Short mmCIF file of C-alpha atoms in Angstrom, two decimals:
data_model
loop_
_atom_site.label_atom_id
_atom_site.label_comp_id
_atom_site.label_asym_id
_atom_site.label_seq_id
_atom_site.Cartn_x
_atom_site.Cartn_y
_atom_site.Cartn_z
CA MET A 1 -22.17 -8.77 4.86
CA TYR A 2 -18.93 -9.40 6.66
CA MET A 3 -18.84 -13.18 5.50
CA ASN A 4 -19.76 -12.17 1.80
CA ASP A 5 -16.94 -9.53 1.58
CA ARG A 6 -14.47 -11.99 3.23
CA PHE A 7 -15.23 -14.62 0.70
CA GLN A 8 -14.91 -12.32 -2.21
CA LYS A 9 -11.52 -11.10 -1.00
CA ALA A 10 -10.35 -14.74 -0.29
CA GLN A 11 -11.70 -16.02 -3.53
CA PHE A 12 -9.92 -13.35 -5.61
CA ALA A 13 -6.60 -14.05 -3.80
CA SER A 14 -6.75 -17.82 -4.31
CA ILE A 15 -7.69 -17.35 -8.10
CA LEU A 16 -4.77 -14.82 -8.36
CA GLY A 17 -2.50 -17.32 -6.92
CA ILE A 18 -3.61 -20.17 -9.12
CA VAL A 19 -3.02 -17.92 -12.39
CA VAL A 20 0.28 -16.56 -11.36
CA ASN A 21 1.55 -19.98 -10.26
CA LEU A 22 0.64 -21.63 -13.51
CA ILE A 23 2.40 -18.83 -15.53
CA LEU A 24 5.44 -19.19 -13.23
CA ALA A 25 5.44 -23.05 -13.58
CA VAL A 26 5.36 -22.82 -17.39
CA ILE A 27 7.95 -20.23 -17.55
CA LYS A 28 10.43 -21.93 -15.14
CA GLY A 29 9.78 -25.38 -16.98
CA ILE A 30 10.63 -23.91 -20.29
CA GLY A 31 13.63 -21.85 -18.93
CA GLY A 32 14.88 -24.87 -17.22
CA ILE A 33 15.03 -26.96 -20.25
CA LEU A 34 16.36 -24.10 -22.46
CA GLY A 35 18.62 -22.75 -19.82
CA ASN A 36 19.95 -26.27 -18.91
CA SER A 37 19.06 -25.93 -15.25
CA ARG A 38 18.01 -28.71 -12.98
CA ALA A 39 17.49 -26.35 -10.01
CA LEU A 40 15.00 -24.28 -12.25
CA LEU A 41 13.12 -27.47 -13.29
CA ALA A 42 12.83 -28.47 -9.64
CA ASP A 43 11.55 -24.90 -8.89
CA ALA A 44 8.98 -25.22 -11.59
CA VAL A 45 7.62 -28.40 -9.82
CA HIS A 46 7.36 -26.27 -6.66
CA SER A 47 5.40 -23.63 -8.40
CA ALA A 48 3.18 -26.44 -9.82
CA SER A 49 2.57 -27.48 -6.24
CA ASP A 50 1.59 -24.06 -5.22
CA VAL A 51 -1.29 -24.32 -7.98
CA LEU A 52 -2.62 -27.49 -6.23
CA SER A 53 -2.47 -25.70 -2.78
CA SER A 54 -4.40 -22.54 -4.11
CA ILE A 55 -7.01 -24.78 -5.64
CA ALA A 56 -7.22 -26.61 -2.16
CA VAL A 57 -7.73 -23.10 -0.48
CA LEU A 58 -10.25 -22.04 -2.98
CA VAL A 59 -12.42 -25.20 -2.43
CA GLY A 60 -12.11 -24.80 1.27
CA ILE A 61 -13.22 -21.17 1.32
CA ARG A 62 -16.17 -22.04 -1.07
CA ALA A 63 -17.30 -24.98 1.13
CA ALA A 64 -16.85 -22.66 4.40
CA GLN A 65 -19.15 -20.15 2.70
CA LYS A 66 -22.16 -22.63 2.72
CA PRO A 67 -24.80 -21.78 5.45
CA PRO A 68 -25.56 -24.04 8.36
CA ASP A 69 -27.75 -27.23 7.62
CA SER A 70 -29.16 -30.09 9.48
CA GLU A 71 -25.88 -31.98 9.27
CA HIS A 72 -23.83 -29.06 9.93
CA PRO A 73 -25.62 -26.87 12.49
CA TYR A 74 -22.60 -24.75 13.36
CA GLY A 75 -21.73 -24.07 9.60
CA HIS A 76 -18.99 -25.34 7.34
CA GLY A 77 -16.08 -23.10 8.69
CA LYS A 78 -13.66 -26.04 9.34
CA ALA A 79 -13.48 -26.56 5.66
CA GLU A 80 -10.80 -23.85 5.57
CA ASN A 81 -8.74 -25.93 8.20
CA ILE A 82 -8.99 -28.96 6.10
CA ALA A 83 -7.68 -26.78 3.20
CA THR A 84 -4.99 -25.59 5.46
CA LEU A 85 -4.07 -29.19 6.54
CA ILE A 86 -3.85 -30.11 2.85
CA VAL A 87 -1.35 -27.15 2.14
CA ALA A 88 0.56 -28.21 5.09
CA ILE A 89 0.95 -31.81 3.81
CA LEU A 90 1.98 -30.38 0.43
CA LEU A 91 4.68 -28.22 2.03
CA ALA A 92 5.96 -31.33 3.91
CA VAL A 93 6.05 -33.32 0.83
CA VAL A 94 7.66 -30.71 -1.34
CA GLY A 95 10.31 -29.99 1.34
CA LEU A 96 11.10 -33.81 1.64
CA GLU A 97 11.37 -34.07 -2.37
CA ILE A 98 13.84 -31.08 -2.34
CA LEU A 99 15.74 -32.72 0.45
CA MET A 100 16.11 -36.05 -1.25
CA ASP A 101 17.04 -34.36 -4.51
CA ALA A 102 19.69 -32.32 -2.83
CA ILE A 103 21.05 -35.34 -1.19
CA SER A 104 21.16 -37.11 -4.55
CA VAL A 105 22.94 -34.22 -6.20
CA ILE A 106 25.57 -34.10 -3.35
CA TRP A 107 26.42 -37.65 -3.80
CA SER A 108 26.64 -37.46 -7.45
CA GLU A 109 29.23 -35.95 -9.76
CA THR A 110 27.62 -33.91 -12.54
CA GLU A 111 29.16 -30.88 -14.52
CA SER A 112 27.03 -27.61 -14.79
CA ASN A 113 26.57 -25.84 -18.08
CA THR A 114 23.77 -23.50 -17.02
CA SER A 115 22.99 -20.35 -18.96
CA MET A 116 22.06 -16.73 -17.74
CA LEU A 117 18.52 -17.30 -18.92
CA ALA A 118 17.67 -19.41 -15.88
CA LEU A 119 19.40 -16.91 -13.57
CA TYR A 120 17.02 -13.98 -14.72
CA ILE A 121 13.93 -16.42 -14.66
CA VAL A 122 14.54 -17.17 -11.01
CA LEU A 123 15.13 -13.50 -9.96
CA PHE A 124 11.82 -12.57 -11.66
CA SER A 125 10.19 -15.51 -9.75
CA ILE A 126 11.61 -14.35 -6.39
CA LEU A 127 10.15 -10.86 -6.75
CA VAL A 128 6.74 -12.22 -7.91
CA LYS A 129 6.38 -14.99 -5.24
CA GLU A 130 7.48 -12.58 -2.40
CA SER A 131 4.93 -9.96 -3.60
CA LEU A 132 2.15 -12.60 -3.32
CA PHE A 133 3.14 -13.66 0.09
CA GLN A 134 3.10 -10.21 1.41
CA TYR A 135 -0.28 -9.63 -0.25
CA LYS A 136 -1.91 -12.95 0.99
CA ASN A 137 -0.38 -12.93 4.51
CA ARG A 138 -1.73 -9.23 5.14
CA LEU A 139 -5.05 -10.27 3.57
CA GLY A 140 -5.26 -13.56 5.52
CA ASN A 141 -4.60 -11.81 8.91
CA LYS A 142 -7.14 -9.09 8.01
CA ILE A 143 -9.98 -11.41 7.22
CA ASN A 144 -8.92 -14.05 9.70
CA SER A 145 -8.50 -16.86 7.07
CA PRO A 146 -6.33 -19.70 8.03
CA ALA A 147 -6.35 -21.06 4.61
CA ILE A 148 -5.03 -17.89 3.04
CA ILE A 149 -2.44 -17.45 5.44
CA ALA A 150 -1.26 -21.06 4.85
CA ASP A 151 -1.35 -20.43 1.05
CA ALA A 152 0.80 -17.27 1.80
CA TRP A 153 3.47 -19.24 3.49
CA HIS A 154 3.54 -21.62 0.61
CA HIS A 155 4.44 -18.70 -1.58
CA ARG A 156 7.08 -17.76 0.71
CA SER A 157 8.44 -21.25 0.64
CA ASP A 158 8.43 -21.00 -3.11
CA ALA A 159 10.39 -17.74 -2.94
CA ILE A 160 12.92 -19.39 -0.61
CA SER A 161 13.24 -22.20 -3.03
CA SER A 162 13.81 -19.79 -5.89
CA LEU A 163 16.27 -17.90 -3.85
CA ILE A 164 18.32 -21.16 -3.40
CA ALA A 165 17.98 -21.79 -7.05
CA PHE A 166 19.25 -18.50 -7.64
CA ILE A 167 22.28 -18.84 -5.49
CA GLY A 168 22.84 -22.31 -7.03
CA ILE A 169 22.68 -21.17 -10.52
CA GLY A 170 24.87 -18.07 -9.95
CA LEU A 171 27.47 -20.12 -8.13
CA SER A 172 27.31 -22.78 -10.83
CA ILE A 173 27.91 -20.18 -13.48
CA TRP A 174 30.65 -18.54 -11.57
CA GLY A 175 32.26 -21.81 -10.90
CA ALA A 176 32.27 -22.85 -14.52
CA ASN A 177 33.68 -19.64 -15.69
CA SER A 178 36.50 -19.59 -12.95
CA GLU A 179 37.08 -23.35 -13.01
CA ILE A 180 36.16 -23.83 -9.47
CA PRO A 181 34.14 -27.14 -9.60
CA PHE A 182 33.46 -27.62 -5.66
CA LEU A 183 31.16 -24.39 -5.80
CA ALA A 184 28.43 -26.58 -7.49
CA TYR A 185 27.99 -28.57 -4.01
CA LEU A 186 26.92 -25.23 -2.19
CA ASP A 187 23.62 -25.28 -4.02
CA PRO A 188 22.45 -28.83 -2.90
CA ILE A 189 23.72 -28.09 0.67
CA ALA A 190 21.68 -24.90 0.89
CA SER A 191 18.71 -26.51 -0.66
CA ALA A 192 18.81 -29.30 2.01
CA ILE A 193 18.69 -26.60 4.70
CA ILE A 194 15.81 -24.78 3.14
CA ALA A 195 13.98 -28.09 2.56
CA VAL A 196 14.01 -28.55 6.30
CA ILE A 197 12.72 -25.00 6.86
CA ILE A 198 9.82 -25.78 4.45
CA MET A 199 8.89 -28.89 6.13
CA TRP A 200 8.97 -27.20 9.46
CA MET A 201 6.47 -24.57 7.83
CA GLY A 202 4.17 -27.43 6.97
CA PHE A 203 4.50 -28.93 10.35
CA SER A 204 3.61 -25.69 11.99
CA LEU A 205 0.59 -24.86 9.81
CA GLY A 206 -0.61 -28.54 10.21
CA LYS A 207 -0.47 -28.34 13.96
CA GLU A 208 -2.61 -25.08 14.00
CA ALA A 209 -5.01 -26.63 11.70
CA VAL A 210 -5.52 -29.64 13.74
CA LYS A 211 -5.88 -27.58 16.99
CA ILE A 212 -8.70 -25.56 15.74
CA SER A 213 -10.41 -28.68 14.15
CA LEU A 214 -10.38 -30.08 17.83
CA GLU A 215 -12.47 -26.98 18.85
CA ILE A 216 -10.01 -25.77 21.74
CA VAL A 217 -11.92 -22.88 23.47
CA LEU A 218 -10.30 -19.41 23.35
CA ASP A 219 -8.37 -18.35 26.50
CA GLU A 220 -9.51 -15.82 29.13
CA GLU A 221 -7.74 -12.86 27.28
CA ASP A 222 -9.71 -13.59 24.10
CA THR A 223 -12.99 -13.97 25.83
CA LYS A 224 -12.79 -11.07 28.18
CA LYS A 225 -14.27 -8.58 25.39
CA PHE A 226 -17.40 -11.00 25.14
CA LEU A 227 -17.72 -10.99 29.02
CA ASP A 228 -17.65 -7.13 29.01
CA THR A 229 -20.27 -6.88 26.46
CA ILE A 230 -22.57 -9.27 28.29
CA ASN A 231 -22.05 -7.51 31.62
CA LYS A 232 -23.36 -4.01 30.25
CA ILE A 233 -26.52 -5.69 29.06
CA GLU A 234 -29.62 -4.57 31.17
CA GLY A 235 -31.21 -7.71 32.91
CA VAL A 236 -28.22 -9.82 33.11
CA LYS A 237 -27.47 -10.40 36.80
CA LYS A 238 -24.55 -12.87 36.52
CA ILE A 239 -22.53 -14.75 33.85
CA ASP A 240 -22.37 -18.37 35.03
CA ALA A 241 -20.32 -19.52 32.12
CA LEU A 242 -19.08 -18.69 28.74
CA HIS A 243 -17.19 -20.77 26.17
CA ALA A 244 -15.95 -19.38 22.89
CA ARG A 245 -14.45 -21.40 20.36
CA SER A 246 -12.96 -21.25 17.05
CA HIS A 247 -14.90 -22.70 14.16
CA GLY A 248 -12.52 -21.96 11.25
CA SER A 249 -12.44 -18.31 10.30
CA TYR A 250 -15.46 -17.45 12.91
CA VAL A 251 -16.27 -17.97 16.43
CA ILE A 252 -19.30 -19.75 18.21
CA ILE A 253 -20.11 -18.73 21.71
CA ASP A 254 -21.99 -20.73 24.32
CA ALA A 255 -23.12 -18.53 27.41
CA LYS A 256 -25.08 -19.15 30.59
CA ILE A 257 -26.49 -16.16 32.22
CA SER A 258 -28.70 -15.62 35.32
CA VAL A 259 -31.67 -13.28 35.40
CA ASP A 260 -34.10 -12.05 37.98
CA SER A 261 -35.90 -15.25 39.10
CA ASP A 262 -39.22 -13.15 39.42
CA ILE A 263 -39.56 -11.94 35.63
CA THR A 264 -41.61 -13.92 33.20
CA VAL A 265 -40.23 -16.49 30.74
CA ASP A 266 -40.92 -14.02 27.99
CA GLU A 267 -38.78 -11.48 29.48
CA GLY A 268 -35.97 -13.86 30.26
CA HIS A 269 -36.06 -14.87 26.50
CA THR A 270 -35.80 -11.14 25.44
CA ILE A 271 -32.68 -10.75 27.49
CA ALA A 272 -31.19 -13.73 26.13
CA VAL A 273 -31.91 -12.61 22.39
CA ASN A 274 -30.38 -9.10 23.30
CA VAL A 275 -27.25 -10.90 24.50
CA LYS A 276 -26.98 -12.72 21.27
CA GLU A 277 -27.65 -9.78 19.17
CA LYS A 278 -25.16 -7.63 21.06
CA LEU A 279 -22.24 -10.17 20.79
CA MET A 280 -22.82 -10.56 16.94
CA LYS A 281 -23.17 -6.99 16.29
CA GLN A 282 -20.27 -5.75 18.28
CA HIS A 283 -17.75 -8.47 17.56
CA GLU A 284 -16.93 -9.02 13.94
CA GLY A 285 -16.49 -12.76 13.38
CA VAL A 286 -18.94 -14.07 15.85
CA GLN A 287 -21.02 -16.27 13.79
CA ASP A 288 -23.65 -17.68 16.34
CA VAL A 289 -24.34 -17.36 20.14
CA HIS A 290 -26.20 -19.82 22.25
CA VAL A 291 -27.57 -18.57 25.48
CA HIS A 292 -28.94 -20.54 28.44
CA VAL A 293 -30.91 -18.56 31.05
CA ASN A 294 -30.80 -19.53 34.69
CA PRO A 295 -32.67 -17.98 37.60
CA TYR A 296 -30.61 -15.62 39.83
CA HIS A 297 -30.88 -16.36 43.60
#
C-alpha cells in the first residue's frame, strides 16, 4: 500500500513538472524573441532541460516500482538513484553552459534593447518555479524519493537562473534608459556566480546518488530503531548482527539472531518470520528482511 501510494504521488509530481516546464520553455522562448532578451532565451533552454530531468525522474520511479525478479532479487529501487544521477549531470552541464555564456558576454560588447515583456515573463517564471521547488522538495522528503528531491532542486536552479535573468534584464533596461552602459556587465557576472552554484548542486546530488548505489549501510543511529524492535520479540535471545542498507527509496535488512538451542527448527523458523513481519510492519520503508537463525549458548 505504501509503495503504491508513494508511486502515485511521485508520478503526479513528475508529470506536473513536465507540463509546467514545457509551457514555461515555450513562453520564455517566444518572450525572448519578441522581447529581444538573450537572458530569457537562455532561461528557456534551462526550462527545457528541466523537462528532460522530469522525464528521467518519471522513468526512474516507474522502473523502481517493478517487483523483484530473478535478476533483481532486491527490487529495482536503485533506478531512482540512476535518475538522480542523470538530473545531477544535467545540472552540471546546464551550469557549465551558463558559465561559458556569461564569460562570452563579459568579453563581448553588445548593446541591449530589451523590452519590459521579458521582465514580466521572468518574474512569472520565478514564482512558478519556486512554487514547484517547495512542493516537490516537501513531497520528496515525505515519501523518501531521492529522484523527486533532485528534480525539486533542478526547479530551484531554474528559479535562480530566472532571478539572475530578472536582475540582468532589469539592469539592462535601466542602463539603457539612464545611459549607463556598464550596468549590462552585472548580469553576466552574477550569472557566472549562479552557474557555479548550480554545478555545485549537481555535484552534491550526484555524490549522494553514487553513495546510495554503493549500498553503504545505515549508521548506528538509524539502525537503533530496528534493534529495539527485534529485542522486544519473544524468543530472540540475542542479536548477533544487523545490517540495514538503503536500496533507493526503501531499506533492505540482514539480521542474525540467536534463539534457544533446545527448540525445534520449526519454532526457530517461526521466530525468524515474526522478526521479519514486525520490522516490515512497524517501520515504513523497510521492503525486505533476511533473518539468519543461530543457536544461543
